[in-house]
PDB file of C-alpha atoms in Angstrom:
ATOM      1  CA  MET A   1      61.071 -54.709  95.506  1.00  0.00           C
ATOM      2  CA  ASN A   2      58.421 -52.598  93.842  1.00  0.00           C
ATOM      3  CA  SER A   3      58.722 -52.209  90.102  1.00  0.00           C
ATOM      4  CA  PRO A   4      59.843 -48.781  88.931  1.00  0.00           C
ATOM      5  CA  PHE A   5      57.682 -49.314  85.854  1.00  0.00           C
ATOM      6  CA  THR A   6      53.969 -48.595  85.630  1.00  0.00           C
ATOM      7  CA  PRO A   7      51.740 -51.220  84.005  1.00  0.00           C
ATOM      8  CA  GLU A   8      51.518 -48.965  80.940  1.00  0.00           C
ATOM      9  CA  VAL A   9      55.305 -48.877  80.620  1.00  0.00           C
ATOM     10  CA  VAL A  10      55.575 -52.649  81.047  1.00  0.00           C
ATOM     11  CA  ASN A  11      52.928 -53.171  78.360  1.00  0.00           C
ATOM     12  CA  ALA A  12      54.741 -50.792  75.992  1.00  0.00           C
ATOM     13  CA  ILE A  13      58.043 -52.624  76.530  1.00  0.00           C
ATOM     14  CA  LYS A  14      56.392 -56.021  75.979  1.00  0.00           C
ATOM     15  CA  ARG A  15      54.627 -54.788  72.833  1.00  0.00           C
ATOM     16  CA  HIS A  16      57.867 -53.369  71.418  1.00  0.00           C
ATOM     17  CA  MET A  17      59.841 -56.517  72.208  1.00  0.00           C
ATOM     18  CA  ASN A  18      57.185 -58.805  70.763  1.00  0.00           C
ATOM     19  CA  ASP A  19      56.518 -56.696  67.665  1.00  0.00           C
ATOM     20  CA  ASP A  20      60.117 -55.798  66.814  1.00  0.00           C
ATOM     21  CA  HIS A  21      62.501 -58.125  68.664  1.00  0.00           C
ATOM     22  CA  GLY A  22      60.975 -61.601  68.804  1.00  0.00           C
ATOM     23  CA  ASP A  23      64.106 -63.170  67.333  1.00  0.00           C
ATOM     24  CA  ASP A  24      66.230 -61.391  69.941  1.00  0.00           C
ATOM     25  CA  ALA A  25      64.005 -62.709  72.735  1.00  0.00           C
ATOM     26  CA  LEU A  26      64.454 -66.235  71.396  1.00  0.00           C
ATOM     27  CA  LEU A  27      68.240 -65.854  71.319  1.00  0.00           C
ATOM     28  CA  ILE A  28      68.221 -64.557  74.909  1.00  0.00           C
ATOM     29  CA  CYS A  29      66.142 -67.531  76.052  1.00  0.00           C
ATOM     30  CA  LYS A  30      68.407 -69.958  74.227  1.00  0.00           C
ATOM     31  CA  GLY A  31      71.735 -68.409  75.172  1.00  0.00           C
ATOM     32  CA  LEU A  32      71.114 -67.037  78.663  1.00  0.00           C
ATOM     33  CA  GLY A  33      67.815 -68.484  79.815  1.00  0.00           C
ATOM     34  CA  GLY A  34      68.776 -72.133  79.958  1.00  0.00           C
ATOM     35  CA  GLN A  35      66.484 -73.159  77.114  1.00  0.00           C
ATOM     36  CA  PRO A  36      68.757 -74.031  74.161  1.00  0.00           C
ATOM     37  CA  GLU A  37      65.982 -76.071  72.517  1.00  0.00           C
ATOM     38  CA  ALA A  38      63.474 -73.170  72.495  1.00  0.00           C
ATOM     39  CA  THR A  39      61.725 -72.594  69.173  1.00  0.00           C
ATOM     40  CA  GLY A  40      59.918 -69.367  70.048  1.00  0.00           C
ATOM     41  CA  ALA A  41      59.760 -66.729  72.747  1.00  0.00           C
ATOM     42  CA  THR A  42      57.382 -63.998  73.831  1.00  0.00           C
ATOM     43  CA  THR A  43      58.253 -61.243  76.285  1.00  0.00           C
ATOM     44  CA  THR A  44      55.775 -61.509  79.161  1.00  0.00           C
ATOM     45  CA  GLY A  45      57.128 -59.166  81.811  1.00  0.00           C
ATOM     46  CA  VAL A  46      59.786 -56.768  82.965  1.00  0.00           C
ATOM     47  CA  ASP A  47      60.678 -55.401  86.376  1.00  0.00           C
ATOM     48  CA  ALA A  48      63.644 -53.832  88.113  1.00  0.00           C
ATOM     49  CA  GLU A  49      65.453 -57.166  88.438  1.00  0.00           C
ATOM     50  CA  ALA A  50      64.795 -59.118  85.231  1.00  0.00           C
ATOM     51  CA  ILE A  51      62.960 -59.643  81.979  1.00  0.00           C
ATOM     52  CA  GLU A  52      60.569 -62.574  81.610  1.00  0.00           C
ATOM     53  CA  PHE A  53      59.659 -64.638  78.598  1.00  0.00           C
ATOM     54  CA  ALA A  54      57.397 -67.515  77.676  1.00  0.00           C
ATOM     55  CA  ALA A  55      59.695 -69.776  75.673  1.00  0.00           C
ATOM     56  CA  VAL A  56      58.284 -72.579  73.565  1.00  0.00           C
ATOM     57  CA  VAL A  57      60.185 -75.776  74.368  1.00  0.00           C
ATOM     58  CA  GLY A  58      58.922 -79.110  73.086  1.00  0.00           C
ATOM     59  CA  GLY A  59      55.605 -77.497  72.201  1.00  0.00           C
ATOM     60  CA  GLN A  60      55.078 -76.201  75.763  1.00  0.00           C
ATOM     61  CA  ASP A  61      55.420 -72.704  77.200  1.00  0.00           C
ATOM     62  CA  VAL A  62      58.226 -72.482  79.752  1.00  0.00           C
ATOM     63  CA  VAL A  63      58.737 -69.413  81.946  1.00  0.00           C
ATOM     64  CA  VAL A  64      62.221 -67.944  81.508  1.00  0.00           C
ATOM     65  CA  ARG A  65      63.435 -65.137  83.755  1.00  0.00           C
ATOM     66  CA  VAL A  66      66.751 -63.530  82.802  1.00  0.00           C
ATOM     67  CA  PRO A  67      68.232 -61.081  85.301  1.00  0.00           C
ATOM     68  CA  TRP A  68      69.521 -57.654  84.359  1.00  0.00           C
ATOM     69  CA  GLY A  69      73.146 -56.834  85.113  1.00  0.00           C
ATOM     70  CA  THR A  70      71.994 -54.201  87.595  1.00  0.00           C
ATOM     71  CA  THR A  71      68.793 -53.149  89.329  1.00  0.00           C
ATOM     72  CA  LEU A  72      66.895 -50.852  86.972  1.00  0.00           C
ATOM     73  CA  THR A  73      65.363 -47.625  88.202  1.00  0.00           C
ATOM     74  CA  GLU A  74      64.172 -46.014  84.965  1.00  0.00           C
ATOM     75  CA  ARG A  75      62.742 -46.993  81.615  1.00  0.00           C
ATOM     76  CA  ALA A  76      65.724 -45.835  79.554  1.00  0.00           C
ATOM     77  CA  GLN A  77      67.888 -48.516  81.190  1.00  0.00           C
ATOM     78  CA  VAL A  78      65.766 -51.307  79.706  1.00  0.00           C
ATOM     79  CA  ARG A  79      67.048 -50.787  76.164  1.00  0.00           C
ATOM     80  CA  THR A  80      70.680 -50.813  77.300  1.00  0.00           C
ATOM     81  CA  GLU A  81      70.152 -54.011  79.268  1.00  0.00           C
ATOM     82  CA  VAL A  82      68.218 -55.803  76.506  1.00  0.00           C
ATOM     83  CA  VAL A  83      70.973 -54.972  74.006  1.00  0.00           C
ATOM     84  CA  ARG A  84      73.571 -56.284  76.475  1.00  0.00           C
ATOM     85  CA  LEU A  85      71.605 -59.511  77.020  1.00  0.00           C
ATOM     86  CA  TYR A  86      71.197 -59.949  73.252  1.00  0.00           C
ATOM     87  CA  GLN A  87      74.934 -59.477  72.653  1.00  0.00           C
ATOM     88  CA  GLU A  88      75.843 -61.870  75.482  1.00  0.00           C
ATOM     89  CA  ALA A  89      73.374 -64.455  74.157  1.00  0.00           C
ATOM     90  CA  CYS A  90      74.851 -64.212  70.664  1.00  0.00           C
ATOM     91  CA  ALA A  91      78.347 -64.686  72.084  1.00  0.00           C
ATOM     92  CA  ALA A  92      77.195 -67.672  74.165  1.00  0.00           C
ATOM     93  CA  LEU A  93      75.579 -69.270  71.118  1.00  0.00           C
ATOM     94  CA  GLY A  94      78.422 -68.434  68.742  1.00  0.00           C
ATOM     95  CA  VAL A  95      76.226 -66.431  66.390  1.00  0.00           C
ATOM     96  CA  PRO A  96      77.092 -62.987  65.059  1.00  0.00           C
ATOM     97  CA  ALA A  97      75.230 -60.087  66.638  1.00  0.00           C
ATOM     98  CA  ARG A  98      73.615 -57.491  64.435  1.00  0.00           C
ATOM     99  CA  GLY A  99      74.817 -53.898  64.589  1.00  0.00           C
ATOM    100  CA  GLU A 100      72.707 -51.201  66.241  1.00  0.00           C
ATOM    101  CA  HIS A 101      69.332 -52.102  67.693  1.00  0.00           C
TER     102      HIS A 101
END
């Protein structure tokens, strides 16, 4: 499937996630991405089907791809899905989620 997001949009999403939501990315990798031992995470990509991270596990970067709950068709859906993933990751890890993002 072709991505509904231009390279500029993908870069803006990655920049925002990495600048403002690095801790959230780490929780998503730990709670939903199968990397409970991760010590860091960087958002590396986003497409219609998933968000991708480089998680630091044992000092090595590991690719983590976490699927969205639905196929995305527009940029505005990304925020909703990232918030959902964050909340699900917090629940899976037994940590309290913050309020509004």
